[in-house]
Amino acid sequence: MKFEIARDALLKPIQAVIGVVERRQTMPILSNLLIAADGDKLTLTGTDLEVELTASTSLACEDGGEVTVPGRKLLDICRALPEGATVKAVLDKERLQLQSGRSRFSLSTLPAAEFPTVEDVDTQIRFSIPQKDMKELLDRTHFAMAQQDVRYYLNGLLLEIAEGRVRAVATDGHRLALCDMEANVGDAPAQQVIVPRKGVLELQRLLSVSDTPAEIELGGNKIRVGLGDLRFTSKLVDGRFPDYDRVVPRGGDKTVRANRLLMRDSLGRAAILSNEKYKGVRLQLDDNRVQIQAHNPEQEEAEDEFEADYQGEPLEIGFNVIYLLDALNAIDAEDVVMQLSDANSSCLILDPGSEAHRYVVMPMRL
């Protein structure tokens, strides 16, 4: 294998795929990137056995071939080279020799045949959606995914494909985030898949805020997303997602409407002295105002309040303040609406101008 490429052209695909390469691996080859040079294209692949990323770039290749090299070291070398530099790569026995100007590097390699690549997706549903819409779906819901929950199906994000739309839902059992997006899914049958947490976070990083399409394929137990010269493939979580529709409250008779930033800032100030472990705050709703109280085991207390449109009966209810703040940060409207029933029922947080995204937060006893 022998090729020559601009440093910037090599750095971009390395940065795109390096996110799945763990620093500490049980299998040494998972710390490596697969480099394949063929004709006028260079392809780099990284995997952690659950998520696979493949990026390609054009180049003038003198001699094709493939090999694996330590991913983080290759990234650090490319970053350290000056902009505009040219990199020459030659595979010499069991070493990849890199040369750029007066700099020379000799990297250890492992055989490409040992690199575990994901099998092809047995495509059952194929559709495209603008990258900015797909990114918005993930941005508005990902924070509600569970982390290392024994209910493994919560450690990911539900994608539900139905006629004319794609829906993303995430829950950790204490809160829920839901977002709908119109999409041309053709006559594909309704289907639910659970994308694992790491796959969601990687995909979120890779998607751009543009109208460029994301080509999505679903099949068997895998999802593949094509983003131009970049291809994302992930295994799906094998499990049944809970019936989320049942936990979305309906008919809350107490409605609070407030300026989103006022509410967020007020909660943020009170959160400073909340219990570090449970992050609980108490909300007291009264005529056109909401008072927030927080305290911690050190006997420290915080009080804050903000004006709100509320004319219902007085209500006192406790919440995890982080859950409230996450929901408020996911909404970009000027005002937000909270719908409540009583101190023991979940609240629904909405953008009053759109029902496309909704957030449910369970109360907590303080």
Coordinates of N, CA, C and O in Angstrom, one line a residue, residues 101-231:
G101 N 7.2 16.3 5.1 CA 8.4 17.3 5.2 C 9.5 16.5 5.9 O 10.0 15.5 5.4
R102 N 10.0 17.1 7.0 CA 11.1 16.5 7.7 C 10.7 15.5 8.8 O 11.5 15.0 9.5
S103 N 9.3 15.4 8.9 CA 8.8 14.5 10.0 C 8.6 13.1 9.4 O 8.1 12.9 8.3
R104 N 9.0 12.1 10.2 CA 8.8 10.7 9.9 C 8.2 9.9 11.1 O 8.6 10.2 12.2
F105 N 7.3 9.0 10.8 CA 6.7 8.2 11.8 C 6.6 6.8 11.3 O 6.3 6.5 10.2
S106 N 6.8 5.9 12.3 CA 6.6 4.4 11.9 C 5.6 3.8 12.9 O 5.9 3.7 14.1
L107 N 4.4 3.5 12.4 CA 3.3 3.0 13.2 C 3.2 1.5 13.1 O 3.3 0.9 12.0
S108 N 2.9 0.8 14.2 CA 2.7 -0.6 14.2 C 1.4 -0.9 13.6 O 0.5 0.0 13.5
T109 N 1.2 -2.1 13.0 CA 0.0 -2.4 12.3 C -0.5 -3.8 12.8 O 0.2 -4.6 13.4
L110 N -1.8 -4.1 12.5 CA -2.4 -5.4 12.7 C -3.1 -5.7 11.4 O -3.5 -4.8 10.7
P111 N -3.2 -7.0 11.0 CA -3.7 -7.4 9.7 C -5.2 -6.9 9.6 O -6.0 -7.0 10.5
A112 N -5.5 -6.5 8.4 CA -6.9 -6.0 8.1 C -7.9 -7.1 8.2 O -9.1 -6.9 8.6
A113 N -7.4 -8.4 7.9 CA -8.3 -9.5 8.0 C -8.9 -9.8 9.4 O -10.0 -10.4 9.5
E114 N -8.2 -9.3 10.4 CA -8.7 -9.5 11.8 C -9.6 -8.4 12.3 O -10.2 -8.5 13.3
F115 N -9.8 -7.4 11.4 CA -10.7 -6.2 11.9 C -12.1 -6.6 11.7 O -12.6 -7.1 10.7
P116 N -12.9 -6.5 12.8 CA -14.3 -6.9 12.8 C -15.2 -5.9 12.2 O -15.5 -4.9 12.8
T117 N -15.7 -6.1 11.0 CA -16.6 -5.2 10.3 C -18.0 -5.7 10.4 O -18.3 -6.9 10.5
V118 N -19.0 -4.7 10.5 CA -20.4 -5.1 10.6 C -20.9 -5.6 9.3 O -20.6 -5.2 8.2
E119 N -21.7 -6.7 9.4 CA -22.3 -7.2 8.2 C -23.3 -6.3 7.6 O -23.7 -5.3 8.2
D120 N -23.6 -6.5 6.3 CA -24.5 -5.6 5.6 C -25.9 -5.6 6.3 O -26.3 -6.6 6.8
V121 N -26.6 -4.5 6.2 CA -27.9 -4.4 6.7 C -28.9 -5.0 5.8 O -28.9 -4.8 4.6
D122 N -29.7 -5.9 6.3 CA -30.8 -6.5 5.6 C -32.0 -5.5 5.5 O -32.9 -5.6 6.3
T123 N -31.9 -4.6 4.6 CA -32.8 -3.4 4.5 C -34.2 -3.8 4.3 O -34.6 -4.5 3.4
Q124 N -35.1 -3.4 5.3 CA -36.5 -3.6 5.2 C -37.2 -2.2 5.0 O -38.3 -2.2 4.4
I125 N -36.7 -1.2 5.5 CA -37.2 0.2 5.4 C -36.1 1.1 5.0 O -35.0 1.1 5.6
R126 N -36.4 1.9 3.9 CA -35.4 2.9 3.5 C -36.1 4.2 3.3 O -37.1 4.3 2.6
F127 N -35.6 5.3 3.8 CA -36.1 6.6 3.6 C -35.0 7.7 3.9 O -34.0 7.4 4.4
S128 N -35.3 8.9 3.5 CA -34.4 10.0 3.7 C -35.1 11.1 4.5 O -36.3 11.3 4.4
I129 N -34.3 11.9 5.2 CA -34.8 13.0 6.0 C -33.7 14.0 6.1 O -32.5 13.6 6.2
P130 N -34.0 15.3 6.0 CA -32.9 16.3 6.1 C -32.1 16.1 7.4 O -32.7 15.9 8.5
Q131 N -30.8 16.3 7.3 CA -30.0 16.1 8.5 C -30.4 17.0 9.6 O -30.3 16.6 10.8
K132 N -30.8 18.2 9.4 CA -31.1 19.1 10.4 C -32.4 18.6 11.2 O -32.5 18.8 12.4
D133 N -33.3 18.0 10.5 CA -34.5 17.4 11.1 C -34.1 16.2 12.0 O -34.6 16.1 13.1
M134 N -33.2 15.4 11.5 CA -32.8 14.2 12.3 C -32.0 14.7 13.5 O -32.2 14.1 14.6
K135 N -31.2 15.7 13.3 CA -30.4 16.2 14.4 C -31.4 16.8 15.5 O -31.2 16.6 16.7
E136 N -32.4 17.5 15.0 CA -33.4 18.1 16.0 C -34.1 17.0 16.8 O -34.3 17.2 18.0
L137 N -34.5 15.9 16.1 CA -35.1 14.8 16.8 C -34.2 14.3 18.0 O -34.7 14.1 19.1
L138 N -32.9 14.2 17.7 CA -32.0 13.6 18.7 C -31.8 14.7 19.8 O -31.7 14.4 21.0
D139 N -31.5 15.9 19.4 CA -31.2 17.0 20.3 C -32.3 17.2 21.3 O -32.1 17.6 22.5
R140 N -33.6 17.1 20.9 CA -34.7 17.4 21.8 C -35.1 16.2 22.7 O -35.9 16.4 23.5
T141 N -34.4 15.1 22.5 CA -34.9 13.9 23.3 C -33.7 13.1 24.0 O -34.0 12.5 25.0
H142 N -32.5 13.2 23.5 CA -31.4 12.3 23.9 C -31.1 12.3 25.4 O -30.8 11.3 26.0
F143 N -31.3 13.5 26.0 CA -30.9 13.7 27.4 C -31.8 12.9 28.4 O -31.4 12.6 29.5
A144 N -32.9 12.4 27.9 CA -33.8 11.6 28.8 C -33.5 10.1 28.8 O -34.1 9.3 29.4
M145 N -32.5 9.7 28.0 CA -32.1 8.3 27.9 C -31.5 7.9 29.3 O -30.9 8.7 30.0
A146 N -31.7 6.6 29.6 CA -31.1 6.1 30.9 C -29.6 5.8 30.7 O -29.2 5.7 29.5
Q147 N -28.9 5.7 31.8 CA -27.5 5.4 31.7 C -27.3 4.1 32.6 O -27.5 4.2 33.8
Q148 N -26.8 3.1 31.9 CA -26.5 1.8 32.6 C -27.6 1.3 33.5 O -27.4 0.9 34.6
D149 N -28.9 1.4 33.0 CA -30.0 0.9 33.7 C -30.1 -0.6 33.5 O -29.8 -1.1 32.4
V150 N -30.6 -1.3 34.5 CA -30.7 -2.8 34.3 C -31.8 -3.1 33.3 O -31.8 -4.1 32.6
R151 N -32.7 -2.1 33.1 CA -33.7 -2.3 32.0 C -33.0 -1.8 30.7 O -33.2 -0.6 30.3
Y152 N -32.3 -2.6 30.1 CA -31.3 -2.3 29.1 C -32.0 -1.5 27.9 O -31.4 -0.7 27.2
Y153 N -33.3 -1.8 27.7 CA -34.0 -1.2 26.6 C -34.2 0.3 26.8 O -34.6 1.1 25.9
L154 N -34.0 0.8 28.1 CA -34.1 2.2 28.3 C -32.8 2.9 28.1 O -32.7 4.2 28.0
N155 N -31.7 2.2 27.9 CA -30.3 2.7 27.6 C -30.2 3.0 26.1 O -29.2 2.7 25.5
G156 N -31.2 3.7 25.6 CA -31.2 4.0 24.2 C -32.4 4.9 23.8 O -33.1 5.3 24.7
L157 N -32.6 5.1 22.5 CA -33.6 6.0 22.1 C -34.5 5.2 21.1 O -34.0 4.6 20.2
L158 N -35.8 5.4 21.3 CA -36.8 4.7 20.4 C -37.0 5.6 19.2 O -37.3 6.8 19.3
L159 N -36.9 5.0 18.0 CA -37.2 5.6 16.8 C -38.5 4.9 16.3 O -38.5 3.7 16.1
E160 N -39.5 5.7 16.1 CA -40.8 5.1 15.6 C -41.1 5.6 14.2 O -41.2 6.9 14.1
I161 N -41.2 4.8 13.3 CA -41.5 5.2 11.9 C -42.9 4.8 11.6 O -43.4 3.7 11.8
A162 N -43.7 5.8 11.2 CA -45.1 5.6 10.9 C -45.4 6.5 9.7 O -44.6 7.2 9.2
E163 N -46.6 6.4 9.2 CA -47.0 7.1 7.9 C -46.8 8.6 8.1 O -47.4 9.3 8.9
G164 N -45.9 9.1 7.3 CA -45.7 10.6 7.2 C -44.8 11.2 8.3 O -44.6 12.4 8.4
R165 N -44.3 10.3 9.3 CA -43.5 10.9 10.3 C -42.5 10.0 10.9 O -42.6 8.8 10.8
V166 N -41.5 10.6 11.6 CA -40.6 9.8 12.5 C -40.7 10.4 13.9 O -40.7 11.6 14.0
R167 N -40.7 9.6 14.9 CA -40.9 10.0 16.2 C -39.7 9.5 17.0 O -39.3 8.3 16.9
A168 N -39.1 10.3 17.9 CA -38.0 9.9 18.8 C -38.6 10.0 20.2 O -39.2 11.0 20.6
V169 N -38.3 8.9 21.0 CA -38.8 8.9 22.4 C -37.6 8.4 23.3 O -37.0 7.4 23.0
A170 N -37.4 9.1 24.4 CA -36.4 8.6 25.4 C -37.0 8.7 26.8 O -37.7 9.7 27.1
T171 N -36.7 7.7 27.6 CA -37.1 7.8 29.0 C -36.1 7.0 29.9 O -35.5 6.1 29.5
D172 N -36.0 7.5 31.1 CA -35.2 6.8 32.1 C -36.0 6.2 33.2 O -35.5 5.8 34.3
G173 N -37.4 6.3 33.0 CA -38.3 5.8 34.1 C -38.8 6.9 35.0 O -39.7 6.8 35.7
H174 N -38.1 8.1 35.0 CA -38.5 9.2 35.9 C -38.9 10.4 35.1 O -39.6 11.3 35.6
R175 N -38.6 10.4 33.8 CA -38.9 11.5 32.9 C -39.0 10.9 31.5 O -38.5 9.9 31.2
L176 N -39.6 11.7 30.6 CA -39.8 11.2 29.2 C -39.7 12.4 28.3 O -40.2 13.5 28.6
A177 N -39.0 12.3 27.1 CA -38.9 13.3 26.1 C -39.4 12.7 24.8 O -39.1 11.5 24.4
L178 N -40.3 13.4 24.1 CA -40.9 12.9 22.8 C -40.8 14.0 21.8 O -41.1 15.2 22.1
C179 N -40.4 13.7 20.6 CA -40.4 14.7 19.5 C -40.8 14.0 18.2 O -40.4 12.9 17.9
D180 N -41.7 14.7 17.4 CA -42.2 14.2 16.1 C -41.6 15.1 15.0 O -41.3 16.3 15.2
M181 N -41.3 14.4 13.9 CA -40.8 15.2 12.7 C -41.5 14.6 11.5 O -41.5 13.4 11.3
E182 N -42.0 15.4 10.6 CA -42.5 14.9 9.4 C -41.4 14.4 8.5 O -40.3 14.9 8.5
A183 N -41.7 13.3 7.8 CA -40.7 12.6 7.0 C -41.4 11.8 5.9 O -42.5 11.2 6.2
N184 N -40.8 11.8 4.7 CA -41.4 11.0 3.6 C -40.9 9.5 3.8 O -39.9 9.2 3.2
V185 N -41.7 8.7 4.5 CA -41.2 7.3 4.7 C -42.0 6.4 3.7 O -41.9 5.2 3.9
G186 N -42.6 7.0 2.7 CA -43.3 6.2 1.7 C -44.4 5.3 2.4 O -45.1 5.7 3.3
D187 N -44.6 4.1 1.8 CA -45.6 3.2 2.4 C -45.0 2.2 3.3 O -45.5 1.1 3.4
A188 N -43.9 2.6 4.0 CA -43.3 1.6 4.9 C -44.2 1.3 6.0 O -44.9 2.2 6.5
P189 N -44.2 0.0 6.5 CA -45.1 -0.3 7.6 C -44.6 0.3 8.9 O -43.4 0.6 9.0
A190 N -45.5 0.6 9.8 CA -45.1 1.2 11.1 C -44.1 0.3 11.8 O -44.2 -0.9 11.8
Q191 N -43.0 0.9 12.3 CA -42.0 0.1 13.0 C -41.3 0.9 14.1 O -41.2 2.1 14.0
Q192 N -40.9 0.2 15.2 CA -40.2 0.7 16.3 C -38.8 0.1 16.4 O -38.7 -1.2 16.3
V193 N -37.8 0.9 16.6 CA -36.4 0.3 16.8 C -35.8 1.1 17.9 O -36.1 2.3 18.1
I194 N -34.9 0.5 18.7 CA -34.2 1.2 19.8 C -32.7 1.3 19.4 O -32.0 0.3 19.3
V195 N -32.2 2.5 19.3 CA -30.8 2.8 18.9 C -30.1 2.9 20.2 O -30.5 3.7 21.1
P196 N -29.0 2.2 20.4 CA -28.2 2.3 21.7 C -27.7 3.7 22.0 O -27.4 4.5 21.1
R197 N -27.5 3.9 23.2 CA -27.0 5.2 23.7 C -25.8 5.7 23.0 O -25.8 6.9 22.5
K198 N -24.8 4.9 22.9 CA -23.5 5.4 22.2 C -23.8 5.7 20.7 O -23.3 6.7 20.2
G199 N -24.6 4.9 20.1 CA -25.0 5.2 18.7 C -25.7 6.5 18.5 O -25.4 7.3 17.6
V200 N -26.6 6.8 19.5 CA -27.3 8.1 19.4 C -26.4 9.3 19.6 O -26.4 10.3 18.8
L201 N -25.5 9.2 20.5 CA -24.5 10.3 20.8 C -23.6 10.5 19.6 O -23.2 11.6 19.3
E202 N -23.1 9.4 19.0 CA -22.2 9.5 17.8 C -23.0 10.2 16.7 O -22.5 11.0 16.0
L203 N -24.2 9.7 16.4 CA -25.0 10.2 15.3 C -25.3 11.7 15.5 O -25.2 12.5 14.5
Q204 N -25.6 12.1 16.7 CA -25.8 13.5 17.0 C -24.6 14.3 16.7 O -24.7 15.4 16.1
R205 N -23.4 13.8 17.0 CA -22.2 14.5 16.7 C -21.9 14.7 15.2 O -21.4 15.7 14.7
L206 N -22.3 13.7 14.4 CA -22.0 13.6 13.0 C -23.0 14.4 12.1 O -22.6 14.9 11.0
L207 N -24.2 14.5 12.6 CA -25.3 15.2 11.8 C -25.0 16.7 11.7 O -24.5 17.3 12.7
S208 N -25.3 17.3 10.5 CA -25.1 18.7 10.4 C -26.4 19.5 10.4 O -27.5 18.8 10.2
V209 N -26.4 20.8 10.6 CA -27.6 21.6 10.6 C -27.8 22.1 9.1 O -27.6 23.2 8.8
S210 N -28.1 21.1 8.2 CA -28.3 21.5 6.8 C -29.5 20.7 6.3 O -30.0 19.7 6.9
D211 N -29.9 21.0 5.0 CA -30.9 20.3 4.4 C -30.4 19.1 3.6 O -31.2 18.3 3.0
T212 N -29.1 18.8 3.7 CA -28.5 17.6 3.1 C -29.2 16.4 3.7 O -29.4 16.3 4.9
P213 N -29.6 15.4 2.8 CA -30.4 14.3 3.3 C -29.5 13.3 4.1 O -28.3 13.1 3.8
A214 N -30.1 12.7 5.1 CA -29.6 11.6 5.8 C -30.3 10.4 5.3 O -31.6 10.3 5.4
E215 N -29.6 9.4 4.6 CA -30.3 8.3 4.0 C -30.3 7.2 5.1 O -29.3 6.7 5.5
I216 N -31.5 6.8 5.5 CA -31.6 5.9 6.6 C -32.1 4.5 6.2 O -33.1 4.4 5.4
E217 N -31.5 3.5 6.6 CA -31.9 2.1 6.3 C -32.1 1.3 7.6 O -31.3 1.4 8.5
L218 N -33.2 0.6 7.7 CA -33.5 -0.2 8.9 C -33.7 -1.6 8.4 O -34.4 -1.9 7.4
G219 N -33.1 -2.6 9.2 CA -33.3 -3.9 8.8 C -32.8 -4.9 9.8 O -31.7 -4.7 10.4
G220 N -33.5 -6.0 10.1 CA -33.1 -7.0 11.0 C -32.8 -6.3 12.4 O -33.6 -5.7 13.0
N221 N -31.5 -6.3 12.8 CA -31.2 -5.7 14.1 C -30.1 -4.6 13.9 O -29.3 -4.4 14.8
K222 N -30.2 -3.9 12.8 CA -29.2 -2.8 12.5 C -29.9 -1.6 11.9 O -31.0 -1.7 11.3
I223 N -29.3 -0.5 12.1 CA -29.7 0.8 11.5 C -28.4 1.3 10.8 O -27.3 1.2 11.3
R224 N -28.6 1.8 9.6 CA -27.5 2.5 8.8 C -27.9 3.8 8.4 O -29.1 4.0 7.9
V225 N -27.1 4.8 8.6 CA -27.4 6.2 8.1 C -26.2 6.7 7.2 O -25.1 6.7 7.7
G226 N -26.6 7.0 6.0 CA -25.6 7.5 5.1 C -25.6 9.0 5.1 O -26.6 9.7 4.9
L227 N -24.4 9.6 5.3 CA -24.3 11.1 5.4 C -23.2 11.5 4.4 O -22.1 11.9 4.8
G228 N -23.5 11.4 3.1 CA -22.5 11.7 2.1 C -21.3 10.7 2.1 O -21.5 9.5 1.9
D229 N -20.1 11.2 2.4 CA -18.9 10.3 2.4 C -18.8 9.6 3.7 O -17.8 8.9 3.9
L230 N -19.8 9.7 4.6 CA -19.7 9.1 5.9 C -20.9 8.1 6.1 O -22.0 8.4 5.7
R231 N -20.6 7.0 6.6 CA -21.6 5.9 6.8 C -21.6 5.5 8.3 O -20.5 5.1 8.8

